[in-house]
CSV table of C-alpha atoms in Angstrom, one decimal:
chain,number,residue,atom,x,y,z
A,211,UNK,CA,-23.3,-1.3,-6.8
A,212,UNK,CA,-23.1,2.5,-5.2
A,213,UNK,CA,-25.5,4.9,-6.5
A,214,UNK,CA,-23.6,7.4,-8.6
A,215,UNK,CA,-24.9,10.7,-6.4
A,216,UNK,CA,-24.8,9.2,-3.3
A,217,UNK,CA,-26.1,11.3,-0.5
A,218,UNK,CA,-23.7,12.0,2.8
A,219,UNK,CA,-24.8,9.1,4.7
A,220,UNK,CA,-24.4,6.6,1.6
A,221,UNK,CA,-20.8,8.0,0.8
A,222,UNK,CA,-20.3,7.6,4.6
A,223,UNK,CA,-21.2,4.1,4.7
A,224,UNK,CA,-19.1,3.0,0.9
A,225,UNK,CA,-16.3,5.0,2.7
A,226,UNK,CA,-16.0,2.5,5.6
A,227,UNK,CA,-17.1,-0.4,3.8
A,228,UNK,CA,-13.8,0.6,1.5
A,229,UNK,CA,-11.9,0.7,4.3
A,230,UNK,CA,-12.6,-2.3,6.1
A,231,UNK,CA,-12.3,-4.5,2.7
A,232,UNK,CA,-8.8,-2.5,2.0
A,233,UNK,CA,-7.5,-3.2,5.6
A,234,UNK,CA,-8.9,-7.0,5.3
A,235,UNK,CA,-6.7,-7.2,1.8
A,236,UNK,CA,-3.6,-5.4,3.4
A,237,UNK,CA,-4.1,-8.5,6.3
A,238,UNK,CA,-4.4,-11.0,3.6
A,239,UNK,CA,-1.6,-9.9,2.0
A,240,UNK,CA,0.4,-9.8,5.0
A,241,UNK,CA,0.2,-13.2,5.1
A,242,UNK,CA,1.6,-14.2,2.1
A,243,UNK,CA,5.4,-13.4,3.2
A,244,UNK,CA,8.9,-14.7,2.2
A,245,UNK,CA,11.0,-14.3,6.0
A,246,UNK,CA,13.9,-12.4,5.3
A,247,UNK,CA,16.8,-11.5,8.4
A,248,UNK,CA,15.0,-8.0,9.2
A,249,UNK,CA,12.0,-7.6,7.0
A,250,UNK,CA,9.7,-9.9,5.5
A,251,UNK,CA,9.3,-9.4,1.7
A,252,UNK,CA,5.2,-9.7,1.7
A,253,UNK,CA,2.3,-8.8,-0.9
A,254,UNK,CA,1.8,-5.8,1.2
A,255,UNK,CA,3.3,-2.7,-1.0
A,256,UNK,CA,1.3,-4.2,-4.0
A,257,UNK,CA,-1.9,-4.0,-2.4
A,258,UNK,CA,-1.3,-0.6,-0.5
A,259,UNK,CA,-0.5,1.1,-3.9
A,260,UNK,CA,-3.6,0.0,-5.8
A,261,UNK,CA,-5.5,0.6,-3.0
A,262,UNK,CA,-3.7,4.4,-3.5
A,263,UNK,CA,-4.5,3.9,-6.9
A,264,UNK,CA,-8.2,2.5,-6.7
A,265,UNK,CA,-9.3,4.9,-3.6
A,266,UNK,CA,-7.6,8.1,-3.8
A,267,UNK,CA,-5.0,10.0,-1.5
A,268,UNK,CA,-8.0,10.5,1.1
A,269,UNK,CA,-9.6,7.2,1.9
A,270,UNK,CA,-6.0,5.1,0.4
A,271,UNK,CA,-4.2,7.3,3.4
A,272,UNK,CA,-7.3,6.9,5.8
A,273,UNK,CA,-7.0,3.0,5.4
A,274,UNK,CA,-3.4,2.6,5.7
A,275,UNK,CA,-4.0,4.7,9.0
A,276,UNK,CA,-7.0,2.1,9.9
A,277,UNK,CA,-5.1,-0.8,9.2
A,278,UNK,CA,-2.1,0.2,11.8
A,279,UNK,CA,-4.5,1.0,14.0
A,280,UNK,CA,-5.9,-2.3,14.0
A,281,UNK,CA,-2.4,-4.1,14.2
A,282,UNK,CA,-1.7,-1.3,16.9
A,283,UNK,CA,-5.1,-2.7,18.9
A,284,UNK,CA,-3.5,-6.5,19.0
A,285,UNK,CA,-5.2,-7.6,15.7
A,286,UNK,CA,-2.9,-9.9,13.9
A,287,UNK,CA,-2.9,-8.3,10.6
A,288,UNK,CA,1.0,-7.9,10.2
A,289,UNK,CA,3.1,-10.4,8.6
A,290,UNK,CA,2.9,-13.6,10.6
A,291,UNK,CA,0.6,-13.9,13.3
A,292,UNK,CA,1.9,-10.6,14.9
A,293,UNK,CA,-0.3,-7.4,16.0
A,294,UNK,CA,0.1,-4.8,18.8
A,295,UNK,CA,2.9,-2.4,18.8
A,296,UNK,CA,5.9,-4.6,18.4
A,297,UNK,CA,6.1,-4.2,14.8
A,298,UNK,CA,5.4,-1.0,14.9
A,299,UNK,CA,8.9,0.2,16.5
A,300,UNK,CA,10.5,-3.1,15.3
A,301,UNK,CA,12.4,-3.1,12.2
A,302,UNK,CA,9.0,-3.1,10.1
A,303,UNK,CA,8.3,0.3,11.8
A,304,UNK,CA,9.7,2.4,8.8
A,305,UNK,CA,7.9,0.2,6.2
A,306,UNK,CA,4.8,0.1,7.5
A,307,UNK,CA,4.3,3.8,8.4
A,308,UNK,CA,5.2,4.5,4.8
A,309,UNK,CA,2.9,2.6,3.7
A,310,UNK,CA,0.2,5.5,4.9
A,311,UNK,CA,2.9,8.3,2.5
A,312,UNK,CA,2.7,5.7,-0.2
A,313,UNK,CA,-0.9,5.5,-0.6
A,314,UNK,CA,-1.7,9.5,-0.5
A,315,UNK,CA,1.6,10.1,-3.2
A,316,UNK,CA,0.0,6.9,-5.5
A,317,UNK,CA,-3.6,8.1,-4.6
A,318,UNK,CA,-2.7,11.6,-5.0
A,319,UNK,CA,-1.0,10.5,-8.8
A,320,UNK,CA,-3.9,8.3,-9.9
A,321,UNK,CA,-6.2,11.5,-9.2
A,322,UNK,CA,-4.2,13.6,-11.7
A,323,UNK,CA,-4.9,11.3,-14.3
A,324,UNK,CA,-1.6,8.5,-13.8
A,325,UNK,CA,-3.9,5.4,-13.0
A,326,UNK,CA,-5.2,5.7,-16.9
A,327,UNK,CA,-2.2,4.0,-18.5
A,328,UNK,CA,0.0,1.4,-17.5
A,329,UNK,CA,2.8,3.5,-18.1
A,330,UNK,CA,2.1,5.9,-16.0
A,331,UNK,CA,0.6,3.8,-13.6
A,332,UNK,CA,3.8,2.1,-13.2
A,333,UNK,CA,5.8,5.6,-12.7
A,334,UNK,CA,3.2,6.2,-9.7
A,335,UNK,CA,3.6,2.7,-8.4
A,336,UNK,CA,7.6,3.2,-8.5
A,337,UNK,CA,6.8,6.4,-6.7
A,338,UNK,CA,5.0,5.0,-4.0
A,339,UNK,CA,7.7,1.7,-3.4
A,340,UNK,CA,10.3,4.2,-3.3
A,341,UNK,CA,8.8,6.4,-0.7
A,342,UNK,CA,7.9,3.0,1.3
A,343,UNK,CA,12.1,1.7,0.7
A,344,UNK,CA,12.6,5.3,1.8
A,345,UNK,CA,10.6,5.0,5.1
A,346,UNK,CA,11.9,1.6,5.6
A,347,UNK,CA,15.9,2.5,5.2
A,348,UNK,CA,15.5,5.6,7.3
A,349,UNK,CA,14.3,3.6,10.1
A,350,UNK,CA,16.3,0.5,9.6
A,351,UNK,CA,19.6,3.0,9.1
A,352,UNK,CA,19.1,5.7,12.1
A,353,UNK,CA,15.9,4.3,14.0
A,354,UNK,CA,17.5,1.1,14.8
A,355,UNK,CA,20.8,1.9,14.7
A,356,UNK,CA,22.1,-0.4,12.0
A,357,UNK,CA,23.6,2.4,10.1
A,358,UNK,CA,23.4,3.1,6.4
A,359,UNK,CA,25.3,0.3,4.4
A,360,UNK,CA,23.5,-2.5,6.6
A,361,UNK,CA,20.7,-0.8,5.8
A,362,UNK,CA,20.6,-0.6,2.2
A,363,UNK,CA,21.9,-4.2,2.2
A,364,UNK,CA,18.9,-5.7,4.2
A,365,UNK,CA,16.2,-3.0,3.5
A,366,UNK,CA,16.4,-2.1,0.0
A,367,UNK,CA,18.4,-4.6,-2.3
A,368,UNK,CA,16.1,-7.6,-1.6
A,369,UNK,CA,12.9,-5.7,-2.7
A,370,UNK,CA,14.0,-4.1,-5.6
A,371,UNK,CA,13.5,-7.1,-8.0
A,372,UNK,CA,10.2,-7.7,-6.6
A,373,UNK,CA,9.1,-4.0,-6.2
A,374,UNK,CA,9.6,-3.8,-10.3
A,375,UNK,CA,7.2,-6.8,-10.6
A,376,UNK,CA,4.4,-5.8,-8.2
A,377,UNK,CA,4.7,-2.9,-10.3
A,378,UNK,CA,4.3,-4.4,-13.3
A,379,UNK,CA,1.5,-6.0,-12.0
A,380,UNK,CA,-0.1,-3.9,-10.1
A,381,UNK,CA,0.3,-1.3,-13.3
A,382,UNK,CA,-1.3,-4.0,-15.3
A,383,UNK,CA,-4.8,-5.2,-13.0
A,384,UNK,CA,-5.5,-2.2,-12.5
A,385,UNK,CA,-6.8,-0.8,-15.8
A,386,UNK,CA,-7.7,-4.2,-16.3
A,387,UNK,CA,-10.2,-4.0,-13.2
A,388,UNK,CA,-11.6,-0.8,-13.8
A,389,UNK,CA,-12.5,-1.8,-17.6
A,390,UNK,CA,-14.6,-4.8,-16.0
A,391,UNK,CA,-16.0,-2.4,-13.3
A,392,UNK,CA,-17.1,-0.3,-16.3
A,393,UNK,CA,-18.5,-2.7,-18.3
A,394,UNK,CA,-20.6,-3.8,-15.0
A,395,UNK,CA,-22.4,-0.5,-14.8
C-alpha cells in the first residue's frame, strides 16, 4: 500500500494517516469500557501497546500525544462520551499520560527485535501495562490524594487479570497481522 522508499513527503503523509487511524482505534476502544468506582477498565492499554508495537517508539509516542490532544480540544474520545480536560486531571489522568511512556518503552522493545515472538512480545506488552498501572497508581496514590493502599486496591488489582489477557492477545494478533501484511506485498 506504501511504496517501500518513500520519499519525505510520502513518509510525511503515511505518518499522519498512522496517526489519525491509531488515535481513531484508541477512541474506539475507549468506548468499549467496564465502569469501575475510579477508573474504567477499557480496551485502551491493548490498543496503545500494539500500536507501540506496530509503529515504533516515535510515531506510537507521537500518537498517544495526538490522541490527548484531541480529548484535551473537547473531542470525545475518552471513555464514555467525555473529552476536554476533565479526564485529564481526573483520576484517569495517571493512566492516560502513561499511555504516551507505554507506547515509546513497547515501541522502543518491538524495535530491538521483541515484536518477533510471542514470547517476547508478551514481556514488552507486560512492560508497557506496568508502566501505564505505574502512571495510574502514582496519580491515583499522591495526585489525588487517595493514598497508597486505596490506590493499589482501585487502580491496580482490577486490571491485573485483564492486563495478562490483552497481553496474551495482543502478543498473539500481532505476529499474526504482520504474517498477513507480508503475504499482501
Amino acid at each position: 500500500m506504501w511504496p517501500t522508499r518513500p520519499g519525505e513527503a510520502v513518509g510525511a503523509v503515511r505518518a499522519v494517516v498512522l496517526v489519525a487511524l491509531g488515535t481513531a482505534l484508541m477512541a474506539l476502544s475507549a468506548k468499549v469500557n467496564l465502569p469501575l468506582p475510579y477508573v474504567p477498565m477499557t480496551l485502551q492499554t491493548l490498543v496503545v501497546l500494539m500500536i507501540g508495537a506496530a509503529y515504533g517508539w516515535r510515531l506510537g509516542s507521537a500518537t498517544m500525544i495526538a490522541y490527548l490532544a484531541e480529548g484535551a480540544l473537547g473531542a470525545p474520545v475518552f471513555a464514555g462520551p467525555v473529552g476536554g480536560l476533565a479526564p485529564l486531571f481526573g483520576p484517569t489522568a495517571g493512566y492516560l499520560f502513561g499511555f504516551i511512556a507505554a507506547a515509546f518503552v513497547t515501541g522502543w522493545l518491538a524495535e530491538r527485535g521483541w515484536d518477533r515472538s510471542v514470547m517476547l512480545l508478551f514481556a514488552a506488552m507486560a512492560v508497557g501495562h506496568i508502566v501505564i498501572l505505574a502512571a495510574g497508581f502514582g496519580w491515583l496514590a499522591f495526585g489525588l490524594g487517595l493514598g497508597a493502599a486505596k490506590a493499589f486496591q482501585v487502580g491496580i488489582v482490577p486490571f491485573v487479570a485483564a492486563s495478562l489477557v490483552k497481553n496474551a492477545l495482543g502478543a498473539t494478533l500481532m505476529p499474526a497481522a504482520r504474517r498477513l501484511i507480508d503475504r499482501r506485498r
